[in-house]
Amino acid sequence: PVVSTANVAQLSVDLLIFSLGLVRIAVLDSKYFIPLVGSRENGELGITTPFELYGKGELGIVVLQQRSPILKVMKQEFIDDLFDFVQKSGIAGVLILSGVDLSNRSDEQMLTPTYQLQPNPLHLSSPLHRLNEFPIPKYTSPVPQKPGANNDESQVPFIPGGGITHRMLSSLPKTWSIPLAVLLRFALDGDNRADAHSLASIVAQVMGIDITSIQWKQPESWSGLFGTPHDQSLYG
């Protein structure tokens, strides 16, 4: 997930971690991020850090959870090191999640909240090929990055509220051959649990997981995060 609008990407990854029973495999270098430390979920021993790797052997997937924004001076170094890590780790495909500022979408983009980007077309042999089977439109920028600028979609489109997503795609090495795609979700800050569930469900299906077999679980740390339910008696 990219730290972006409404933290939808992080919330989706939390749902995947807890619902699929992923376990923490490694704590990765946190020098790139605003310092953060906290307790772990469900009273587990140890601490939570800004950048952690989760996985589960029989599923054949790993998830990087990022819990803190990247320091401005470290953005490019982080991207370069992340791509290097992916290439050296033998990862077969990469799916990036990001939010997009809902207030910037066009009239045409009001038909669906989820969009995708494929820097290079995904082939049938790609572990992400199922993304081509879903009716998820290609993302185009609703606004130019700068006033009066030509919105050239042959390049990476502007992603308002998308954090470093645009920079990551613009920084892909010319020799990059690993299948990569981006799922983008239009959102506004608020109670974004529904957005997170929807995006997590799409990710699970792209990974080839039967979503009917998943019992979606929210982390305990979400309790009270989005307020308490309304007292329905107030409305008669």
PDB file of C-alpha atoms in Angstrom:
ATOM      1  CA  PRO A   1       0.000   0.000   0.000  1.00  0.00           C
ATOM      2  CA  VAL A   2       1.030   3.601  -0.654  1.00  0.00           C
ATOM      3  CA  VAL A   3       0.290   6.118   2.112  1.00  0.00           C
ATOM      4  CA  SER A   4      -2.366   8.132   0.298  1.00  0.00           C
ATOM      5  CA  THR A   5      -5.880   9.583   0.503  1.00  0.00           C
ATOM      6  CA  ALA A   6      -7.997   8.176   3.372  1.00  0.00           C
ATOM      7  CA  ASN A   7      -5.401   5.448   4.061  1.00  0.00           C
ATOM      8  CA  VAL A   8      -7.639   3.079   2.086  1.00  0.00           C
ATOM      9  CA  ALA A   9      -4.629   1.068   0.929  1.00  0.00           C
ATOM     10  CA  GLN A  10      -3.336   0.474   4.472  1.00  0.00           C
ATOM     11  CA  LEU A  11      -6.813  -0.439   5.739  1.00  0.00           C
ATOM     12  CA  SER A  12      -7.228  -2.937   2.904  1.00  0.00           C
ATOM     13  CA  VAL A  13      -3.906  -4.568   3.699  1.00  0.00           C
ATOM     14  CA  ASP A  14      -4.857  -4.806   7.384  1.00  0.00           C
ATOM     15  CA  LEU A  15      -8.031  -6.653   6.354  1.00  0.00           C
ATOM     16  CA  LEU A  16      -6.027  -9.038   4.176  1.00  0.00           C
ATOM     17  CA  ILE A  17      -3.505  -9.696   6.963  1.00  0.00           C
ATOM     18  CA  PHE A  18      -6.149 -10.550   9.563  1.00  0.00           C
ATOM     19  CA  SER A  19      -8.685 -12.264   7.331  1.00  0.00           C
ATOM     20  CA  LEU A  20      -6.162 -14.514   5.555  1.00  0.00           C
ATOM     21  CA  GLY A  21      -4.203 -15.244   8.715  1.00  0.00           C
ATOM     22  CA  LEU A  22      -0.948 -13.780   7.395  1.00  0.00           C
ATOM     23  CA  VAL A  23       1.945 -13.741   9.851  1.00  0.00           C
ATOM     24  CA  ARG A  24       4.764 -11.267  10.206  1.00  0.00           C
ATOM     25  CA  ILE A  25       7.815 -12.636   8.403  1.00  0.00           C
ATOM     26  CA  ALA A  26      10.187  -9.721   8.828  1.00  0.00           C
ATOM     27  CA  VAL A  27      10.623  -6.205  10.163  1.00  0.00           C
ATOM     28  CA  LEU A  28      12.197  -4.144   7.379  1.00  0.00           C
ATOM     29  CA  ASP A  29      14.475  -1.109   7.567  1.00  0.00           C
ATOM     30  CA  SER A  30      12.531   1.906   8.889  1.00  0.00           C
ATOM     31  CA  LYS A  31      15.128   4.576   8.113  1.00  0.00           C
ATOM     32  CA  TYR A  32      12.987   5.893   5.250  1.00  0.00           C
ATOM     33  CA  PHE A  33       9.950   6.737   7.371  1.00  0.00           C
ATOM     34  CA  ILE A  34       8.694   9.145   9.990  1.00  0.00           C
ATOM     35  CA  PRO A  35       9.539   7.288  13.231  1.00  0.00           C
ATOM     36  CA  LEU A  36       6.700   5.194  14.598  1.00  0.00           C
ATOM     37  CA  VAL A  37       6.354   2.462  17.185  1.00  0.00           C
ATOM     38  CA  GLY A  38       3.335   0.833  18.779  1.00  0.00           C
ATOM     39  CA  SER A  39       1.973  -2.335  20.314  1.00  0.00           C
ATOM     40  CA  ARG A  40       0.991  -5.295  18.173  1.00  0.00           C
ATOM     41  CA  GLU A  41      -2.521  -6.594  17.582  1.00  0.00           C
ATOM     42  CA  ASN A  42      -4.197  -9.093  19.905  1.00  0.00           C
ATOM     43  CA  GLY A  43      -1.531  -8.756  22.581  1.00  0.00           C
ATOM     44  CA  GLU A  44       1.191 -10.346  20.438  1.00  0.00           C
ATOM     45  CA  LEU A  45       4.708  -9.945  21.749  1.00  0.00           C
ATOM     46  CA  GLY A  46       6.977  -7.301  20.273  1.00  0.00           C
ATOM     47  CA  ILE A  47       6.284  -3.946  18.667  1.00  0.00           C
ATOM     48  CA  THR A  48       4.782  -2.596  15.467  1.00  0.00           C
ATOM     49  CA  THR A  49       7.160  -0.679  13.196  1.00  0.00           C
ATOM     50  CA  PRO A  50       6.702   1.452  10.038  1.00  0.00           C
ATOM     51  CA  PHE A  51       7.494  -1.265   7.487  1.00  0.00           C
ATOM     52  CA  GLU A  52       6.728  -4.967   7.903  1.00  0.00           C
ATOM     53  CA  LEU A  53       6.481  -8.038   5.680  1.00  0.00           C
ATOM     54  CA  TYR A  54       3.612 -10.518   6.102  1.00  0.00           C
ATOM     55  CA  GLY A  55       2.880 -13.788   4.372  1.00  0.00           C
ATOM     56  CA  LYS A  56       1.596 -17.340   4.477  1.00  0.00           C
ATOM     57  CA  GLY A  57       3.400 -20.137   2.705  1.00  0.00           C
ATOM     58  CA  GLU A  58       0.446 -22.051   1.264  1.00  0.00           C
ATOM     59  CA  LEU A  59      -1.058 -18.870  -0.251  1.00  0.00           C
ATOM     60  CA  GLY A  60       2.103 -17.981  -2.128  1.00  0.00           C
ATOM     61  CA  ILE A  61       1.728 -14.262  -1.453  1.00  0.00           C
ATOM     62  CA  VAL A  62       3.524 -11.693   0.675  1.00  0.00           C
ATOM     63  CA  VAL A  63       2.278  -8.297   1.779  1.00  0.00           C
ATOM     64  CA  LEU A  64       4.290  -5.230   2.690  1.00  0.00           C
ATOM     65  CA  GLN A  65       2.457  -3.082   5.239  1.00  0.00           C
ATOM     66  CA  GLN A  66       3.592   0.533   5.504  1.00  0.00           C
ATOM     67  CA  ARG A  67       2.296   2.378   8.576  1.00  0.00           C
ATOM     68  CA  SER A  68       4.115   5.701   8.369  1.00  0.00           C
ATOM     69  CA  PRO A  69       4.758   8.278   5.610  1.00  0.00           C
ATOM     70  CA  ILE A  70       8.133   8.395   3.882  1.00  0.00           C
ATOM     71  CA  LEU A  71      10.467  11.245   4.786  1.00  0.00           C
ATOM     72  CA  LYS A  72      10.579  13.762   1.947  1.00  0.00           C
ATOM     73  CA  VAL A  73      14.342  13.490   1.488  1.00  0.00           C
ATOM     74  CA  MET A  74      14.150   9.667   1.385  1.00  0.00           C
ATOM     75  CA  LYS A  75      11.428   9.147  -1.229  1.00  0.00           C
ATOM     76  CA  GLN A  76      13.607   8.295  -4.212  1.00  0.00           C
ATOM     77  CA  GLU A  77      16.028   6.185  -2.180  1.00  0.00           C
ATOM     78  CA  PHE A  78      13.088   4.223  -0.778  1.00  0.00           C
ATOM     79  CA  ILE A  79      11.630   3.589  -4.235  1.00  0.00           C
ATOM     80  CA  ASP A  80      14.979   2.491  -5.674  1.00  0.00           C
ATOM     81  CA  ASP A  81      15.668   0.172  -2.725  1.00  0.00           C
ATOM     82  CA  LEU A  82      12.123  -1.251  -2.841  1.00  0.00           C
ATOM     83  CA  PHE A  83      12.408  -2.147  -6.515  1.00  0.00           C
ATOM     84  CA  ASP A  84      15.833  -3.665  -5.859  1.00  0.00           C
ATOM     85  CA  PHE A  85      14.347  -5.740  -3.009  1.00  0.00           C
ATOM     86  CA  VAL A  86      11.542  -7.014  -5.251  1.00  0.00           C
ATOM     87  CA  GLN A  87      13.936  -8.015  -8.020  1.00  0.00           C
ATOM     88  CA  LYS A  88      16.375  -9.800  -5.698  1.00  0.00           C
ATOM     89  CA  SER A  89      13.618 -11.625  -3.783  1.00  0.00           C
ATOM     90  CA  GLY A  90      12.296 -13.574  -6.750  1.00  0.00           C
ATOM     91  CA  ILE A  91       8.821 -12.023  -6.487  1.00  0.00           C
ATOM     92  CA  ALA A  92       6.677 -12.993  -9.480  1.00  0.00           C
ATOM     93  CA  GLY A  93       4.327 -10.001  -9.571  1.00  0.00           C
ATOM     94  CA  VAL A  94       3.652  -6.721  -7.775  1.00  0.00           C
ATOM     95  CA  LEU A  95       0.286  -5.136  -7.002  1.00  0.00           C
ATOM     96  CA  ILE A  96       0.371  -1.584  -5.654  1.00  0.00           C
ATOM     97  CA  LEU A  97      -2.635  -0.121  -3.813  1.00  0.00           C
ATOM     98  CA  SER A  98      -3.360   3.597  -3.559  1.00  0.00           C
ATOM     99  CA  GLY A  99      -6.123   6.057  -2.788  1.00  0.00           C
ATOM    100  CA  VAL A 100      -7.097   8.949  -5.065  1.00  0.00           C
ATOM    101  CA  ASP A 101      -8.732  12.196  -3.971  1.00  0.00           C
ATOM    102  CA  LEU A 102     -12.469  11.785  -4.626  1.00  0.00           C
ATOM    103  CA  SER A 103     -13.034  15.524  -5.030  1.00  0.00           C
ATOM    104  CA  ASN A 104     -10.978  15.516  -8.249  1.00  0.00           C
ATOM    105  CA  ARG A 105     -12.800  12.835 -10.216  1.00  0.00           C
ATOM    106  CA  SER A 106     -14.579  13.583 -13.479  1.00  0.00           C
ATOM    107  CA  ASP A 107     -18.242  12.914 -14.297  1.00  0.00           C
ATOM    108  CA  GLU A 108     -17.277   9.713 -16.157  1.00  0.00           C
ATOM    109  CA  GLN A 109     -15.354   8.484 -13.122  1.00  0.00           C
ATOM    110  CA  MET A 110     -18.459   8.606 -10.926  1.00  0.00           C
ATOM    111  CA  LEU A 111     -19.626   5.278 -12.356  1.00  0.00           C
ATOM    112  CA  THR A 112     -17.124   3.248 -10.322  1.00  0.00           C
ATOM    113  CA  PRO A 113     -14.709   4.061  -7.478  1.00  0.00           C
ATOM    114  CA  THR A 114     -11.977   1.582  -8.463  1.00  0.00           C
ATOM    115  CA  TYR A 115      -9.532   1.940 -11.359  1.00  0.00           C
ATOM    116  CA  GLN A 116      -6.333   0.283 -12.497  1.00  0.00           C
ATOM    117  CA  LEU A 117      -3.040   1.084 -14.161  1.00  0.00           C
ATOM    118  CA  GLN A 118      -0.803  -1.355 -16.012  1.00  0.00           C
ATOM    119  CA  PRO A 119       2.569   0.165 -16.974  1.00  0.00           C
ATOM    120  CA  ASN A 120       3.013  -2.860 -19.229  1.00  0.00           C
ATOM    121  CA  PRO A 121       0.122  -5.102 -20.365  1.00  0.00           C
ATOM    122  CA  LEU A 122      -0.404  -8.172 -18.188  1.00  0.00           C
ATOM    123  CA  HIS A 123      -0.122 -11.428 -20.132  1.00  0.00           C
ATOM    124  CA  LEU A 124      -1.995 -14.647 -19.411  1.00  0.00           C
ATOM    125  CA  SER A 125       1.149 -16.125 -17.857  1.00  0.00           C
ATOM    126  CA  SER A 126       1.343 -13.273 -15.350  1.00  0.00           C
ATOM    127  CA  PRO A 127       0.284 -13.996 -11.735  1.00  0.00           C
ATOM    128  CA  LEU A 128      -1.804 -10.813 -12.009  1.00  0.00           C
ATOM    129  CA  HIS A 129      -3.588 -11.819 -15.240  1.00  0.00           C
ATOM    130  CA  ARG A 130      -6.980 -12.074 -13.480  1.00  0.00           C
ATOM    131  CA  LEU A 131      -6.998  -8.295 -13.291  1.00  0.00           C
ATOM    132  CA  ASN A 132      -7.826  -8.301 -17.015  1.00  0.00           C
ATOM    133  CA  GLU A 133     -10.985 -10.330 -16.323  1.00  0.00           C
ATOM    134  CA  PHE A 134     -12.565  -7.701 -14.073  1.00  0.00           C
ATOM    135  CA  PRO A 135     -14.540  -4.712 -15.389  1.00  0.00           C
ATOM    136  CA  ILE A 136     -12.107  -2.264 -13.770  1.00  0.00           C
ATOM    137  CA  PRO A 137     -11.481   0.711 -16.075  1.00  0.00           C
ATOM    138  CA  LYS A 138      -8.054   2.108 -16.853  1.00  0.00           C
ATOM    139  CA  TYR A 139      -7.275   5.161 -14.748  1.00  0.00           C
ATOM    140  CA  THR A 140      -6.855   8.511 -16.469  1.00  0.00           C
ATOM    141  CA  SER A 141      -6.102  11.699 -14.613  1.00  0.00           C
ATOM    142  CA  PRO A 142      -9.196  13.841 -13.954  1.00  0.00           C
ATOM    143  CA  VAL A 143      -7.024  16.969 -13.664  1.00  0.00           C
ATOM    144  CA  PRO A 144      -3.611  18.056 -14.995  1.00  0.00           C
ATOM    145  CA  GLN A 145      -0.742  18.062 -12.521  1.00  0.00           C
ATOM    146  CA  LYS A 146      -0.182  21.771 -13.145  1.00  0.00           C
ATOM    147  CA  PRO A 147      -2.665  24.417 -14.377  1.00  0.00           C
ATOM    148  CA  GLY A 148      -2.462  24.761 -18.145  1.00  0.00           C
ATOM    149  CA  ALA A 149      -0.312  21.654 -18.532  1.00  0.00           C
ATOM    150  CA  ASN A 150      -0.998  19.160 -21.296  1.00  0.00           C
ATOM    151  CA  ASN A 151      -2.470  16.040 -19.700  1.00  0.00           C
ATOM    152  CA  ASP A 152      -0.414  13.534 -21.699  1.00  0.00           C
ATOM    153  CA  GLU A 153      -1.747  10.074 -20.861  1.00  0.00           C
ATOM    154  CA  SER A 154       1.108   8.428 -22.766  1.00  0.00           C
ATOM    155  CA  GLN A 155       3.090   9.151 -19.624  1.00  0.00           C
ATOM    156  CA  VAL A 156       2.148   8.217 -16.050  1.00  0.00           C
ATOM    157  CA  PRO A 157      -1.113  10.093 -15.299  1.00  0.00           C
ATOM    158  CA  PHE A 158      -1.301  12.518 -12.401  1.00  0.00           C
ATOM    159  CA  ILE A 159      -2.777  10.867  -9.285  1.00  0.00           C
ATOM    160  CA  PRO A 160      -4.070  13.555  -6.880  1.00  0.00           C
ATOM    161  CA  GLY A 161      -3.848  12.345  -3.293  1.00  0.00           C
ATOM    162  CA  GLY A 162      -1.927   9.264  -4.441  1.00  0.00           C
ATOM    163  CA  GLY A 163       1.215   9.829  -2.404  1.00  0.00           C
ATOM    164  CA  ILE A 164       4.300   8.480  -4.174  1.00  0.00           C
ATOM    165  CA  THR A 165       2.329   6.240  -6.564  1.00  0.00           C
ATOM    166  CA  HIS A 166       3.065   8.488  -9.563  1.00  0.00           C
ATOM    167  CA  ARG A 167       6.728   8.720  -8.606  1.00  0.00           C
ATOM    168  CA  MET A 168       7.022   4.951  -8.233  1.00  0.00           C
ATOM    169  CA  LEU A 169       5.620   4.313 -11.697  1.00  0.00           C
ATOM    170  CA  SER A 170       7.809   7.037 -13.196  1.00  0.00           C
ATOM    171  CA  SER A 171      10.865   5.448 -11.542  1.00  0.00           C
ATOM    172  CA  LEU A 172      10.440   1.922 -12.894  1.00  0.00           C
ATOM    173  CA  PRO A 173      13.826   0.794 -14.270  1.00  0.00           C
ATOM    174  CA  LYS A 174      13.966   0.390 -18.042  1.00  0.00           C
ATOM    175  CA  THR A 175      15.056  -3.202 -17.491  1.00  0.00           C
ATOM    176  CA  TRP A 176      12.033  -3.978 -15.286  1.00  0.00           C
ATOM    177  CA  SER A 177      10.379  -7.230 -16.372  1.00  0.00           C
ATOM    178  CA  ILE A 178       8.281  -8.244 -13.341  1.00  0.00           C
ATOM    179  CA  PRO A 179       4.495  -7.931 -13.918  1.00  0.00           C
ATOM    180  CA  LEU A 180       3.232  -4.873 -12.040  1.00  0.00           C
ATOM    181  CA  ALA A 181      -0.160  -3.205 -11.707  1.00  0.00           C
ATOM    182  CA  VAL A 182      -1.816  -0.536  -9.580  1.00  0.00           C
ATOM    183  CA  LEU A 183      -5.289  -0.548  -8.058  1.00  0.00           C
ATOM    184  CA  LEU A 184      -6.599   2.946  -7.329  1.00  0.00           C
ATOM    185  CA  ARG A 185      -9.604   3.778  -5.165  1.00  0.00           C
ATOM    186  CA  PHE A 186     -11.333   7.170  -5.151  1.00  0.00           C
ATOM    187  CA  ALA A 187     -12.045   8.118  -1.534  1.00  0.00           C
ATOM    188  CA  LEU A 188     -12.397  10.903   1.014  1.00  0.00           C
ATOM    189  CA  ASP A 189     -11.272  10.827   4.629  1.00  0.00           C
ATOM    190  CA  GLY A 190     -13.950   9.456   6.930  1.00  0.00           C
ATOM    191  CA  ASP A 191     -15.273   6.004   7.719  1.00  0.00           C
ATOM    192  CA  ASN A 192     -13.490   4.124   4.943  1.00  0.00           C
ATOM    193  CA  ARG A 193     -14.168   0.564   6.084  1.00  0.00           C
ATOM    194  CA  ALA A 194     -16.451  -0.122   3.114  1.00  0.00           C
ATOM    195  CA  ASP A 195     -13.783   1.144   0.701  1.00  0.00           C
ATOM    196  CA  ALA A 196     -11.199  -1.061   2.405  1.00  0.00           C
ATOM    197  CA  HIS A 197     -13.404  -4.164   2.239  1.00  0.00           C
ATOM    198  CA  SER A 198     -14.126  -3.592  -1.448  1.00  0.00           C
ATOM    199  CA  LEU A 199     -10.470  -3.064  -2.364  1.00  0.00           C
ATOM    200  CA  ALA A 200      -9.302  -6.036  -0.260  1.00  0.00           C
ATOM    201  CA  SER A 201     -11.896  -8.246  -1.953  1.00  0.00           C
ATOM    202  CA  ILE A 202     -10.595  -7.264  -5.389  1.00  0.00           C
ATOM    203  CA  VAL A 203      -7.007  -7.961  -4.324  1.00  0.00           C
ATOM    204  CA  ALA A 204      -7.967 -11.407  -3.018  1.00  0.00           C
ATOM    205  CA  GLN A 205      -9.671 -12.264  -6.313  1.00  0.00           C
ATOM    206  CA  VAL A 206      -6.693 -11.065  -8.334  1.00  0.00           C
ATOM    207  CA  MET A 207      -4.554 -13.393  -6.207  1.00  0.00           C
ATOM    208  CA  GLY A 208      -6.860 -16.286  -7.115  1.00  0.00           C
ATOM    209  CA  ILE A 209      -8.366 -16.654  -3.633  1.00  0.00           C
ATOM    210  CA  ASP A 210     -11.995 -17.765  -3.341  1.00  0.00           C
ATOM    211  CA  ILE A 211     -13.556 -14.827  -1.488  1.00  0.00           C
ATOM    212  CA  THR A 212     -16.553 -16.933  -0.432  1.00  0.00           C
ATOM    213  CA  SER A 213     -14.159 -18.843   1.814  1.00  0.00           C
ATOM    214  CA  ILE A 214     -12.907 -15.710   3.560  1.00  0.00           C
ATOM    215  CA  GLN A 215     -14.327 -14.584   6.890  1.00  0.00           C
ATOM    216  CA  TRP A 216     -13.403 -10.911   6.852  1.00  0.00           C
ATOM    217  CA  LYS A 217     -11.965  -9.785  10.181  1.00  0.00           C
ATOM    218  CA  GLN A 218     -11.240  -6.244  11.270  1.00  0.00           C
ATOM    219  CA  PRO A 219      -8.239  -5.659  13.558  1.00  0.00           C
ATOM    220  CA  GLU A 220      -9.049  -4.862  17.187  1.00  0.00           C
ATOM    221  CA  SER A 221      -7.208  -1.564  16.748  1.00  0.00           C
ATOM    222  CA  TRP A 222     -10.074  -0.408  14.505  1.00  0.00           C
ATOM    223  CA  SER A 223     -12.455  -0.398  17.477  1.00  0.00           C
ATOM    224  CA  GLY A 224     -13.629   3.158  18.014  1.00  0.00           C
ATOM    225  CA  LEU A 225     -11.415   4.427  15.186  1.00  0.00           C
ATOM    226  CA  PHE A 226     -14.419   5.464  13.104  1.00  0.00           C
ATOM    227  CA  GLY A 227     -16.700   6.482  15.957  1.00  0.00           C
ATOM    228  CA  THR A 228     -19.623   4.589  17.428  1.00  0.00           C
ATOM    229  CA  PRO A 229     -22.827   3.498  15.640  1.00  0.00           C
ATOM    230  CA  HIS A 230     -25.720   5.967  15.614  1.00  0.00           C
ATOM    231  CA  ASP A 231     -28.521   5.413  18.094  1.00  0.00           C
ATOM    232  CA  GLN A 232     -31.279   4.521  15.636  1.00  0.00           C
ATOM    233  CA  SER A 233     -33.967   5.521  18.166  1.00  0.00           C
ATOM    234  CA  LEU A 234     -33.001   9.138  17.439  1.00  0.00           C
ATOM    235  CA  TYR A 235     -34.650   8.784  14.041  1.00  0.00           C
ATOM    236  CA  GLY A 236     -37.929   7.349  15.256  1.00  0.00           C
TER     237      GLY A 236
END
